[in-house]
PDB file of C-alpha atoms in Angstrom:
ATOM      1  CA  MET Z 191     -42.155 -15.083 100.552  1.00 68.00           C
ATOM      2  CA  PRO Z 192     -43.531 -16.522  98.353  1.00 69.00           C
ATOM      3  CA  GLU Z 193     -47.161 -17.934  99.574  1.00 71.00           C
ATOM      4  CA  VAL Z 194     -48.146 -21.735  98.928  1.00 67.00           C
ATOM      5  CA  PHE Z 195     -50.589 -23.485  98.194  1.00 62.00           C
ATOM      6  CA  PRO Z 196     -51.652 -26.896  99.453  1.00 65.00           C
ATOM      7  CA  PHE Z 197     -51.792 -29.178  96.448  1.00 71.00           C
ATOM      8  CA  SER Z 198     -55.718 -30.451  96.946  1.00 77.00           C
ATOM      9  CA  GLN Z 199     -57.140 -33.829  95.778  1.00 82.00           C
ATOM     10  CA  ALA Z 200     -59.850 -33.493  96.544  1.00 90.00           C
ATOM     11  CA  PRO Z 201     -62.762 -34.266  93.875  1.00 94.00           C
ATOM     12  CA  VAL Z 202     -64.041 -31.201  91.885  1.00 95.00           C
ATOM     13  CA  PRO Z 203     -67.138 -31.782  90.446  1.00 97.00           C
ATOM     14  CA  VAL Z 204     -67.216 -31.184  86.515  1.00 98.00           C
ATOM     15  CA  ALA Z 205     -69.865 -32.302  84.023  1.00 98.00           C
ATOM     16  CA  LEU Z 206     -69.669 -33.422  80.333  1.00 98.00           C
ATOM     17  CA  THR Z 207     -72.005 -34.251  78.246  1.00 98.00           C
ATOM     18  CA  ILE Z 208     -70.257 -37.683  76.785  1.00 98.00           C
ATOM     19  CA  ASN Z 209     -72.481 -39.272  73.667  1.00 97.00           C
ATOM     20  CA  GLY Z 210     -74.340 -36.655  73.912  1.00 97.00           C
ATOM     21  CA  HIS Z 211     -75.925 -38.281  77.913  1.00 97.00           C
ATOM     22  CA  LEU Z 212     -74.272 -35.899  80.667  1.00 98.00           C
ATOM     23  CA  HIS Z 213     -71.951 -36.898  83.057  1.00 98.00           C
ATOM     24  CA  GLU Z 214     -72.021 -35.563  87.021  1.00 98.00           C
ATOM     25  CA  LEU Z 215     -69.166 -36.727  88.360  1.00 96.00           C
ATOM     26  CA  ALA Z 216     -66.869 -36.015  91.104  1.00 97.00           C
ATOM     27  CA  VAL Z 217     -62.882 -35.988  90.147  1.00 97.00           C
ATOM     28  CA  GLU Z 218     -59.804 -35.422  91.234  1.00 95.00           C
ATOM     29  CA  PRO Z 219     -58.337 -32.439  89.745  1.00 95.00           C
ATOM     30  CA  ARG Z 220     -55.371 -34.112  88.112  1.00 95.00           C
ATOM     31  CA  THR Z 221     -57.312 -36.158  86.718  1.00 97.00           C
ATOM     32  CA  THR Z 222     -57.512 -36.604  83.204  1.00 98.00           C
ATOM     33  CA  LEU Z 223     -60.846 -36.854  80.654  1.00 98.00           C
ATOM     34  CA  LEU Z 224     -59.030 -40.543  79.230  1.00 98.00           C
ATOM     35  CA  ASP Z 225     -58.598 -42.283  82.315  1.00 98.00           C
ATOM     36  CA  LEU Z 226     -62.730 -40.140  83.042  1.00 98.00           C
ATOM     37  CA  LEU Z 227     -63.305 -42.152  80.499  1.00 98.00           C
ATOM     38  CA  ARG Z 228     -62.149 -45.949  81.086  1.00 98.00           C
ATOM     39  CA  GLU Z 229     -62.134 -45.914  84.878  1.00 97.00           C
ATOM     40  CA  HIS Z 230     -64.811 -43.766  86.029  1.00 97.00           C
ATOM     41  CA  LEU Z 231     -67.616 -44.014  83.418  1.00 98.00           C
ATOM     42  CA  GLY Z 232     -65.666 -47.779  81.954  1.00 97.00           C
ATOM     43  CA  LEU Z 233     -65.964 -46.539  77.992  1.00 97.00           C
ATOM     44  CA  MET Z 234     -63.086 -48.383  76.817  1.00 96.00           C
ATOM     45  CA  GLY Z 235     -62.819 -47.279  73.080  1.00 95.00           C
ATOM     46  CA  THR Z 236     -60.730 -44.396  73.841  1.00 96.00           C
ATOM     47  CA  LYS Z 237     -57.352 -46.277  73.911  1.00 95.00           C
ATOM     48  CA  LYS Z 238     -53.930 -45.236  76.339  1.00 94.00           C
ATOM     49  CA  GLY Z 239     -51.920 -45.470  74.240  1.00 91.00           C
ATOM     50  CA  CYS Z 240     -48.299 -43.554  75.288  1.00 91.00           C
ATOM     51  CA  ASP Z 241     -49.442 -41.718  78.229  1.00 92.00           C
ATOM     52  CA  HIS Z 242     -47.853 -38.919  77.027  1.00 94.00           C
ATOM     53  CA  GLY Z 243     -49.943 -36.970  73.965  1.00 92.00           C
ATOM     54  CA  GLN Z 244     -47.405 -38.972  70.917  1.00 91.00           C
ATOM     55  CA  CYS Z 245     -49.472 -41.731  69.766  1.00 92.00           C
ATOM     56  CA  GLY Z 246     -53.337 -40.702  69.173  1.00 94.00           C
ATOM     57  CA  ALA Z 247     -54.426 -43.654  69.951  1.00 94.00           C
ATOM     58  CA  CYS Z 248     -57.030 -41.500  73.212  1.00 97.00           C
ATOM     59  CA  THR Z 249     -57.950 -38.841  70.497  1.00 97.00           C
ATOM     60  CA  VAL Z 250     -61.599 -37.932  71.128  1.00 98.00           C
ATOM     61  CA  LEU Z 251     -63.348 -34.602  70.235  1.00 98.00           C
ATOM     62  CA  LEU Z 252     -63.981 -32.554  72.110  1.00 98.00           C
ATOM     63  CA  ASN Z 253     -65.617 -29.641  70.765  1.00 98.00           C
ATOM     64  CA  GLY Z 254     -66.775 -31.055  68.633  1.00 96.00           C
ATOM     65  CA  GLU Z 255     -61.985 -30.468  67.651  1.00 97.00           C
ATOM     66  CA  ARG Z 256     -60.017 -33.117  68.389  1.00 97.00           C
ATOM     67  CA  ARG Z 257     -58.213 -33.684  71.138  1.00 97.00           C
ATOM     68  CA  VAL Z 258     -55.315 -36.211  72.675  1.00 98.00           C
ATOM     69  CA  SER Z 259     -57.347 -37.253  75.778  1.00 98.00           C
ATOM     70  CA  CYS Z 260     -54.700 -38.102  78.479  1.00 97.00           C
ATOM     71  CA  LEU Z 261     -53.145 -34.429  78.128  1.00 97.00           C
ATOM     72  CA  THR Z 262     -56.301 -33.549  78.155  1.00 98.00           C
ATOM     73  CA  LEU Z 263     -57.459 -31.856  82.647  1.00 97.00           C
ATOM     74  CA  ALA Z 264     -60.628 -33.242  82.617  1.00 97.00           C
ATOM     75  CA  VAL Z 265     -62.804 -30.163  85.327  1.00 96.00           C
ATOM     76  CA  SER Z 266     -60.950 -27.882  82.618  1.00 97.00           C
ATOM     77  CA  HIS Z 267     -63.459 -28.897  79.886  1.00 97.00           C
ATOM     78  CA  ASP Z 268     -66.632 -28.482  82.808  1.00 97.00           C
ATOM     79  CA  GLU Z 269     -69.877 -28.779  80.578  1.00 98.00           C
ATOM     80  CA  ALA Z 270     -67.724 -29.540  77.883  1.00 98.00           C
ATOM     81  CA  THR Z 271     -69.434 -31.908  74.349  1.00 98.00           C
ATOM     82  CA  VAL Z 272     -66.612 -35.278  74.073  1.00 98.00           C
ATOM     83  CA  THR Z 273     -67.170 -37.932  71.685  1.00 98.00           C
ATOM     84  CA  THR Z 274     -65.779 -40.855  72.044  1.00 98.00           C
ATOM     85  CA  VAL Z 275     -65.696 -43.583  69.356  1.00 97.00           C
ATOM     86  CA  GLU Z 276     -68.566 -45.295  71.203  1.00 96.00           C
ATOM     87  CA  GLY Z 277     -70.334 -41.908  69.598  1.00 97.00           C
ATOM     88  CA  LEU Z 278     -69.521 -42.644  66.149  1.00 97.00           C
ATOM     89  CA  ALA Z 279     -71.849 -44.313  65.195  1.00 95.00           C
ATOM     90  CA  GLU Z 280     -75.384 -44.237  65.746  1.00 92.00           C
ATOM     91  CA  GLY Z 281     -77.609 -46.603  67.790  1.00 90.00           C
ATOM     92  CA  ASP Z 282     -76.387 -49.540  65.380  1.00 92.00           C
ATOM     93  CA  VAL Z 283     -75.618 -47.539  62.174  1.00 95.00           C
ATOM     94  CA  LEU Z 284     -72.347 -46.545  61.852  1.00 96.00           C
ATOM     95  CA  SER Z 285     -70.565 -43.136  60.189  1.00 96.00           C
ATOM     96  CA  PRO Z 286     -70.170 -43.104  57.062  1.00 96.00           C
ATOM     97  CA  LEU Z 287     -66.373 -43.299  58.019  1.00 96.00           C
ATOM     98  CA  GLN Z 288     -66.770 -46.455  60.152  1.00 96.00           C
ATOM     99  CA  GLN Z 289     -68.236 -47.940  56.758  1.00 97.00           C
ATOM    100  CA  ALA Z 290     -65.300 -47.431  55.419  1.00 97.00           C
ATOM    101  CA  PHE Z 291     -63.023 -47.845  57.386  1.00 95.00           C
ATOM    102  CA  LEU Z 292     -64.485 -52.268  57.381  1.00 95.00           C
ATOM    103  CA  ASP Z 293     -64.657 -51.803  53.041  1.00 96.00           C
ATOM    104  CA  TYR Z 294     -60.901 -50.506  52.723  1.00 95.00           C
ATOM    105  CA  ASP Z 295     -60.253 -52.660  55.712  1.00 92.00           C
ATOM    106  CA  ALA Z 296     -58.192 -50.131  57.292  1.00 91.00           C
ATOM    107  CA  TYR Z 297     -58.927 -51.886  61.628  1.00 83.00           C
ATOM    108  CA  GLN Z 298     -55.729 -53.884  60.961  1.00 74.00           C
ATOM    109  CA  CYS Z 299     -55.070 -54.757  64.800  1.00 78.00           C
ATOM    110  CA  GLY Z 300     -56.845 -51.968  66.268  1.00 81.00           C
ATOM    111  CA  TYR Z 301     -55.703 -50.981  68.922  1.00 84.00           C
ATOM    112  CA  CYS Z 302     -55.074 -47.758  67.464  1.00 89.00           C
ATOM    113  CA  THR Z 303     -58.994 -47.464  65.122  1.00 92.00           C
ATOM    114  CA  PRO Z 304     -60.681 -45.573  68.750  1.00 95.00           C
ATOM    115  CA  GLY Z 305     -58.075 -43.132  67.826  1.00 96.00           C
ATOM    116  CA  GLN Z 306     -58.114 -42.648  63.732  1.00 95.00           C
ATOM    117  CA  LEU Z 307     -61.294 -42.389  63.805  1.00 97.00           C
ATOM    118  CA  CYS Z 308     -62.477 -39.807  66.026  1.00 97.00           C
ATOM    119  CA  SER Z 309     -59.495 -38.395  64.541  1.00 97.00           C
ATOM    120  CA  ALA Z 310     -60.383 -38.529  61.013  1.00 97.00           C
ATOM    121  CA  GLN Z 311     -63.817 -37.114  62.119  1.00 97.00           C
ATOM    122  CA  GLY Z 312     -62.165 -33.939  63.142  1.00 97.00           C
ATOM    123  CA  LEU Z 313     -60.893 -34.383  60.130  1.00 96.00           C
ATOM    124  CA  LEU Z 314     -63.270 -33.711  57.911  1.00 96.00           C
ATOM    125  CA  HIS Z 315     -65.399 -31.674  60.321  1.00 94.00           C
ATOM    126  CA  GLU Z 316     -62.729 -30.110  59.978  1.00 95.00           C
ATOM    127  CA  GLY Z 317     -62.715 -29.026  55.763  1.00 92.00           C
ATOM    128  CA  HIS Z 318     -58.474 -28.914  55.567  1.00 92.00           C
ATOM    129  CA  ALA Z 319     -58.334 -31.572  53.100  1.00 93.00           C
ATOM    130  CA  ARG Z 320     -58.890 -32.492  50.175  1.00 92.00           C
ATOM    131  CA  THR Z 321     -55.601 -34.628  49.029  1.00 94.00           C
ATOM    132  CA  ARG Z 322     -54.105 -37.724  49.662  1.00 94.00           C
ATOM    133  CA  ASP Z 323     -51.119 -35.853  50.335  1.00 96.00           C
ATOM    134  CA  GLU Z 324     -53.113 -33.638  53.354  1.00 96.00           C
ATOM    135  CA  VAL Z 325     -54.715 -36.458  55.068  1.00 96.00           C
ATOM    136  CA  ARG Z 326     -51.208 -37.433  55.844  1.00 94.00           C
ATOM    137  CA  GLU Z 327     -50.552 -34.304  57.009  1.00 95.00           C
ATOM    138  CA  LEU Z 328     -53.862 -33.552  59.179  1.00 95.00           C
ATOM    139  CA  MET Z 329     -53.211 -37.491  60.266  1.00 94.00           C
ATOM    140  CA  SER Z 330     -49.782 -37.308  61.079  1.00 92.00           C
ATOM    141  CA  GLY Z 331     -50.538 -37.218  65.071  1.00 91.00           C
ATOM    142  CA  ASN Z 332     -52.541 -41.208  65.219  1.00 90.00           C
ATOM    143  CA  LEU Z 333     -49.485 -43.145  64.765  1.00 86.00           C
ATOM    144  CA  CYS Z 334     -50.222 -45.769  63.195  1.00 73.00           C
ATOM    145  CA  ARG Z 335     -47.638 -47.785  59.989  1.00 63.00           C
ATOM    146  CA  CYS Z 336     -48.492 -51.146  60.591  1.00 73.00           C
ATOM    147  CA  GLY Z 337     -49.786 -53.165  56.606  1.00 71.00           C
ATOM    148  CA  ALA Z 338     -53.281 -50.674  57.591  1.00 77.00           C
ATOM    149  CA  TYR Z 339     -51.741 -47.065  57.296  1.00 82.00           C
ATOM    150  CA  PRO Z 340     -52.647 -46.702  53.028  1.00 88.00           C
ATOM    151  CA  HIS Z 341     -56.664 -48.530  54.130  1.00 92.00           C
ATOM    152  CA  ILE Z 342     -56.483 -45.735  56.521  1.00 93.00           C
ATOM    153  CA  THR Z 343     -56.407 -43.255  54.507  1.00 93.00           C
ATOM    154  CA  ASP Z 344     -58.247 -44.791  50.717  1.00 95.00           C
ATOM    155  CA  ALA Z 345     -60.897 -44.769  53.487  1.00 96.00           C
ATOM    156  CA  ILE Z 346     -60.579 -40.921  54.657  1.00 96.00           C
ATOM    157  CA  LEU Z 347     -60.472 -40.097  51.987  1.00 96.00           C
ATOM    158  CA  SER Z 348     -63.427 -42.397  50.277  1.00 96.00           C
ATOM    159  CA  VAL Z 349     -65.379 -39.836  52.760  1.00 96.00           C
ATOM    160  CA  LEU Z 350     -64.135 -36.273  52.221  1.00 94.00           C
ATOM    161  CA  LEU Z 351     -64.286 -37.404  48.333  1.00 92.00           C
ATOM    162  CA  THR Z 352     -68.162 -38.068  48.603  1.00 91.00           C
ATOM    163  CA  GLN Z 353     -68.842 -34.692  51.215  1.00 83.00           C
ATOM    164  CA  GLN Z 354     -67.159 -32.666  48.284  1.00 67.00           C
ATOM    165  CA  PRO Z 355     -69.266 -30.560  45.770  1.00 58.00           C
ATOM    166  CA  ALA Z 356     -69.139 -31.265  42.402  1.00 50.00           C
ATOM    167  CA  PRO Z 357     -67.463 -29.074  40.514  1.00 51.00           C
TER     168      PRO Z 357
END
């Protein structure tokens, strides 16, 4: 007969550096990173969309890489570094990407914007995109296809082109 392990909901300690600040918490093992951010820390910038990892509204940067936080267990990433949309700016100074979203009117309703910004920041850091088509492909995990979508692509491209070395 196989050994049965009881499911424990006992809080587990986890330490995360979120937007430059260390947070030490005890959370249930099933707590997602999204719920930790929103429900435990009150960081409401990261949005809960589909809650199945399909829309990208909850995208954050986990150790600098894009991650859908609704499918990420918080306790699995003890001592990790998390950047949310609240952490992209430096104080009152918007990041170049945030400024480009403003300049290109890329917000529309704004619900997907935090996930779009975090995903775009990760895309820029990865350095794989060079063209509009590559930006679209690499942002395909974020589902905004409203009137802002072409503007989102334009905003990302504007920052991308300023980062590329001159020929």
